[in-house]
């Protein structure tokens, strides 16, 4: 799911910042090609972001991200 969302955002010209300890090989290719940026989490990213998409397999983490963005 994360790969499809990142790819679609890139198709529309978005600047994508990925915050994840692990990535799929397809996303790793995007990182190596400098199509997206991977970084450690900083709280100010939530305030600066136009759009936040939480794609984890942990409902509790997804809920925390949603609450931080509201």
mmCIF file with all atom_site columns, C-alpha atoms in Angstrom:
data_model
loop_
_atom_site.group_PDB
_atom_site.id
_atom_site.type_symbol
_atom_site.label_atom_id
_atom_site.label_alt_id
_atom_site.label_comp_id
_atom_site.label_asym_id
_atom_site.label_entity_id
_atom_site.label_seq_id
_atom_site.pdbx_PDB_ins_code
_atom_site.Cartn_x
_atom_site.Cartn_y
_atom_site.Cartn_z
_atom_site.occupancy
_atom_site.B_iso_or_equiv
_atom_site.pdbx_formal_charge
_atom_site.auth_seq_id
_atom_site.auth_comp_id
_atom_site.auth_asym_id
_atom_site.auth_atom_id
_atom_site.pdbx_PDB_model_num
ATOM 1  C CA . UNK A 1 1  ? 0.000  0.000  0.000   1.00 0.00 ? 1  UNK A CA 1
ATOM 2  C CA . UNK A 1 2  ? 2.793  2.451  0.849   1.00 0.00 ? 2  UNK A CA 1
ATOM 3  C CA . UNK A 1 3  ? 4.481  1.930  -2.517  1.00 0.00 ? 3  UNK A CA 1
ATOM 4  C CA . UNK A 1 4  ? 1.270  2.617  -4.462  1.00 0.00 ? 4  UNK A CA 1
ATOM 5  C CA . UNK A 1 5  ? 0.609  5.794  -2.491  1.00 0.00 ? 5  UNK A CA 1
ATOM 6  C CA . UNK A 1 6  ? 4.155  7.105  -2.850  1.00 0.00 ? 6  UNK A CA 1
ATOM 7  C CA . UNK A 1 7  ? 4.148  6.345  -6.579  1.00 0.00 ? 7  UNK A CA 1
ATOM 8  C CA . UNK A 1 8  ? 0.841  8.161  -7.111  1.00 0.00 ? 8  UNK A CA 1
ATOM 9  C CA . UNK A 1 9  ? 2.036  11.209 -5.158  1.00 0.00 ? 9  UNK A CA 1
ATOM 10 C CA . UNK A 1 10 ? 5.204  11.325 -7.273  1.00 0.00 ? 10 UNK A CA 1
ATOM 11 C CA . UNK A 1 11 ? 3.102  11.035 -10.440 1.00 0.00 ? 11 UNK A CA 1
ATOM 12 C CA . UNK A 1 12 ? 1.401  14.271 -9.376  1.00 0.00 ? 12 UNK A CA 1
ATOM 13 C CA . UNK A 1 13 ? 4.674  16.050 -8.626  1.00 0.00 ? 13 UNK A CA 1
ATOM 14 C CA . UNK A 1 14 ? 4.626  15.854 -4.836  1.00 0.00 ? 14 UNK A CA 1
ATOM 15 C CA . UNK A 1 15 ? 7.756  16.140 -2.728  1.00 0.00 ? 15 UNK A CA 1
ATOM 16 C CA . UNK A 1 16 ? 7.622  13.023 -0.561  1.00 0.00 ? 16 UNK A CA 1
ATOM 17 C CA . UNK A 1 17 ? 9.300  12.676 2.824   1.00 0.00 ? 17 UNK A CA 1
ATOM 18 C CA . UNK A 1 18 ? 9.295  9.116  4.128   1.00 0.00 ? 18 UNK A CA 1
ATOM 19 C CA . UNK A 1 19 ? 9.558  8.440  7.847   1.00 0.00 ? 19 UNK A CA 1
ATOM 20 C CA . UNK A 1 20 ? 10.040 4.726  8.331   1.00 0.00 ? 20 UNK A CA 1
ATOM 21 C CA . UNK A 1 21 ? 12.591 2.392  9.902   1.00 0.00 ? 21 UNK A CA 1
ATOM 22 C CA . UNK A 1 22 ? 12.005 -0.154 7.109   1.00 0.00 ? 22 UNK A CA 1
ATOM 23 C CA . UNK A 1 23 ? 11.205 0.205  3.409   1.00 0.00 ? 23 UNK A CA 1
ATOM 24 C CA . UNK A 1 24 ? 10.230 -2.095 0.581   1.00 0.00 ? 24 UNK A CA 1
ATOM 25 C CA . UNK A 1 25 ? 12.783 -2.742 -2.180  1.00 0.00 ? 25 UNK A CA 1
ATOM 26 C CA . UNK A 1 26 ? 10.644 -0.704 -4.613  1.00 0.00 ? 26 UNK A CA 1
ATOM 27 C CA . UNK A 1 27 ? 10.717 2.275  -2.271  1.00 0.00 ? 27 UNK A CA 1
ATOM 28 C CA . UNK A 1 28 ? 14.455 1.785  -1.717  1.00 0.00 ? 28 UNK A CA 1
ATOM 29 C CA . UNK A 1 29 ? 14.886 2.228  -5.485  1.00 0.00 ? 29 UNK A CA 1
ATOM 30 C CA . UNK A 1 30 ? 13.047 5.568  -5.267  1.00 0.00 ? 30 UNK A CA 1
ATOM 31 C CA . UNK A 1 31 ? 15.353 6.632  -2.435  1.00 0.00 ? 31 UNK A CA 1
ATOM 32 C CA . UNK A 1 32 ? 18.458 5.672  -4.408  1.00 0.00 ? 32 UNK A CA 1
ATOM 33 C CA . UNK A 1 33 ? 17.154 7.597  -7.418  1.00 0.00 ? 33 UNK A CA 1
ATOM 34 C CA . UNK A 1 34 ? 16.550 10.677 -5.189  1.00 0.00 ? 34 UNK A CA 1
ATOM 35 C CA . UNK A 1 35 ? 12.858 10.653 -6.045  1.00 0.00 ? 35 UNK A CA 1
ATOM 36 C CA . UNK A 1 36 ? 11.902 10.704 -2.357  1.00 0.00 ? 36 UNK A CA 1
ATOM 37 C CA . UNK A 1 37 ? 13.571 11.707 0.894   1.00 0.00 ? 37 UNK A CA 1
ATOM 38 C CA . UNK A 1 38 ? 13.872 9.480  3.970   1.00 0.00 ? 38 UNK A CA 1
ATOM 39 C CA . UNK A 1 39 ? 14.437 11.058 7.340   1.00 0.00 ? 39 UNK A CA 1
ATOM 40 C CA . UNK A 1 40 ? 13.943 10.535 11.044  1.00 0.00 ? 40 UNK A CA 1
ATOM 41 C CA . UNK A 1 41 ? 10.702 11.793 12.556  1.00 0.00 ? 41 UNK A CA 1
ATOM 42 C CA . UNK A 1 42 ? 10.543 15.339 13.883  1.00 0.00 ? 42 UNK A CA 1
ATOM 43 C CA . UNK A 1 43 ? 7.382  16.764 15.392  1.00 0.00 ? 43 UNK A CA 1
ATOM 44 C CA . UNK A 1 44 ? 7.588  19.904 13.241  1.00 0.00 ? 44 UNK A CA 1
ATOM 45 C CA . UNK A 1 45 ? 7.070  17.739 10.137  1.00 0.00 ? 45 UNK A CA 1
ATOM 46 C CA . UNK A 1 46 ? 3.459  17.319 11.226  1.00 0.00 ? 46 UNK A CA 1
ATOM 47 C CA . UNK A 1 47 ? 2.937  21.087 11.363  1.00 0.00 ? 47 UNK A CA 1
ATOM 48 C CA . UNK A 1 48 ? 4.707  21.722 8.044   1.00 0.00 ? 48 UNK A CA 1
ATOM 49 C CA . UNK A 1 49 ? 3.069  18.925 6.054   1.00 0.00 ? 49 UNK A CA 1
ATOM 50 C CA . UNK A 1 50 ? 0.362  19.556 3.480   1.00 0.00 ? 50 UNK A CA 1
ATOM 51 C CA . UNK A 1 51 ? -0.705 15.908 3.586   1.00 0.00 ? 51 UNK A CA 1
ATOM 52 C CA . UNK A 1 52 ? 0.131  13.115 6.022   1.00 0.00 ? 52 UNK A CA 1
ATOM 53 C CA . UNK A 1 53 ? -0.476 9.487  5.115   1.00 0.00 ? 53 UNK A CA 1
ATOM 54 C CA . UNK A 1 54 ? -0.010 6.853  7.798   1.00 0.00 ? 54 UNK A CA 1
ATOM 55 C CA . UNK A 1 55 ? 0.645  3.437  6.317   1.00 0.00 ? 55 UNK A CA 1
ATOM 56 C CA . UNK A 1 56 ? 1.678  1.067  9.070   1.00 0.00 ? 56 UNK A CA 1
ATOM 57 C CA . UNK A 1 57 ? 0.512  -2.365 10.101  1.00 0.00 ? 57 UNK A CA 1
ATOM 58 C CA . UNK A 1 58 ? -0.021 -1.037 13.620  1.00 0.00 ? 58 UNK A CA 1
ATOM 59 C CA . UNK A 1 59 ? -3.451 0.554  14.228  1.00 0.00 ? 59 UNK A CA 1
ATOM 60 C CA . UNK A 1 60 ? -2.181 2.244  17.420  1.00 0.00 ? 60 UNK A CA 1
ATOM 61 C CA . UNK A 1 61 ? 0.627  4.023  15.543  1.00 0.00 ? 61 UNK A CA 1
ATOM 62 C CA . UNK A 1 62 ? -1.787 5.037  12.777  1.00 0.00 ? 62 UNK A CA 1
ATOM 63 C CA . UNK A 1 63 ? -4.133 6.489  15.399  1.00 0.00 ? 63 UNK A CA 1
ATOM 64 C CA . UNK A 1 64 ? -1.289 8.437  17.067  1.00 0.00 ? 64 UNK A CA 1
ATOM 65 C CA . UNK A 1 65 ? -0.270 9.909  13.718  1.00 0.00 ? 65 UNK A CA 1
ATOM 66 C CA . UNK A 1 66 ? -3.857 10.889 12.959  1.00 0.00 ? 66 UNK A CA 1
ATOM 67 C CA . UNK A 1 67 ? -4.218 12.607 16.350  1.00 0.00 ? 67 UNK A CA 1
ATOM 68 C CA . UNK A 1 68 ? -0.944 14.536 15.905  1.00 0.00 ? 68 UNK A CA 1
ATOM 69 C CA . UNK A 1 69 ? -2.126 15.844 12.544  1.00 0.00 ? 69 UNK A CA 1
ATOM 70 C CA . UNK A 1 70 ? -5.467 17.153 13.783  1.00 0.00 ? 70 UNK A CA 1
#
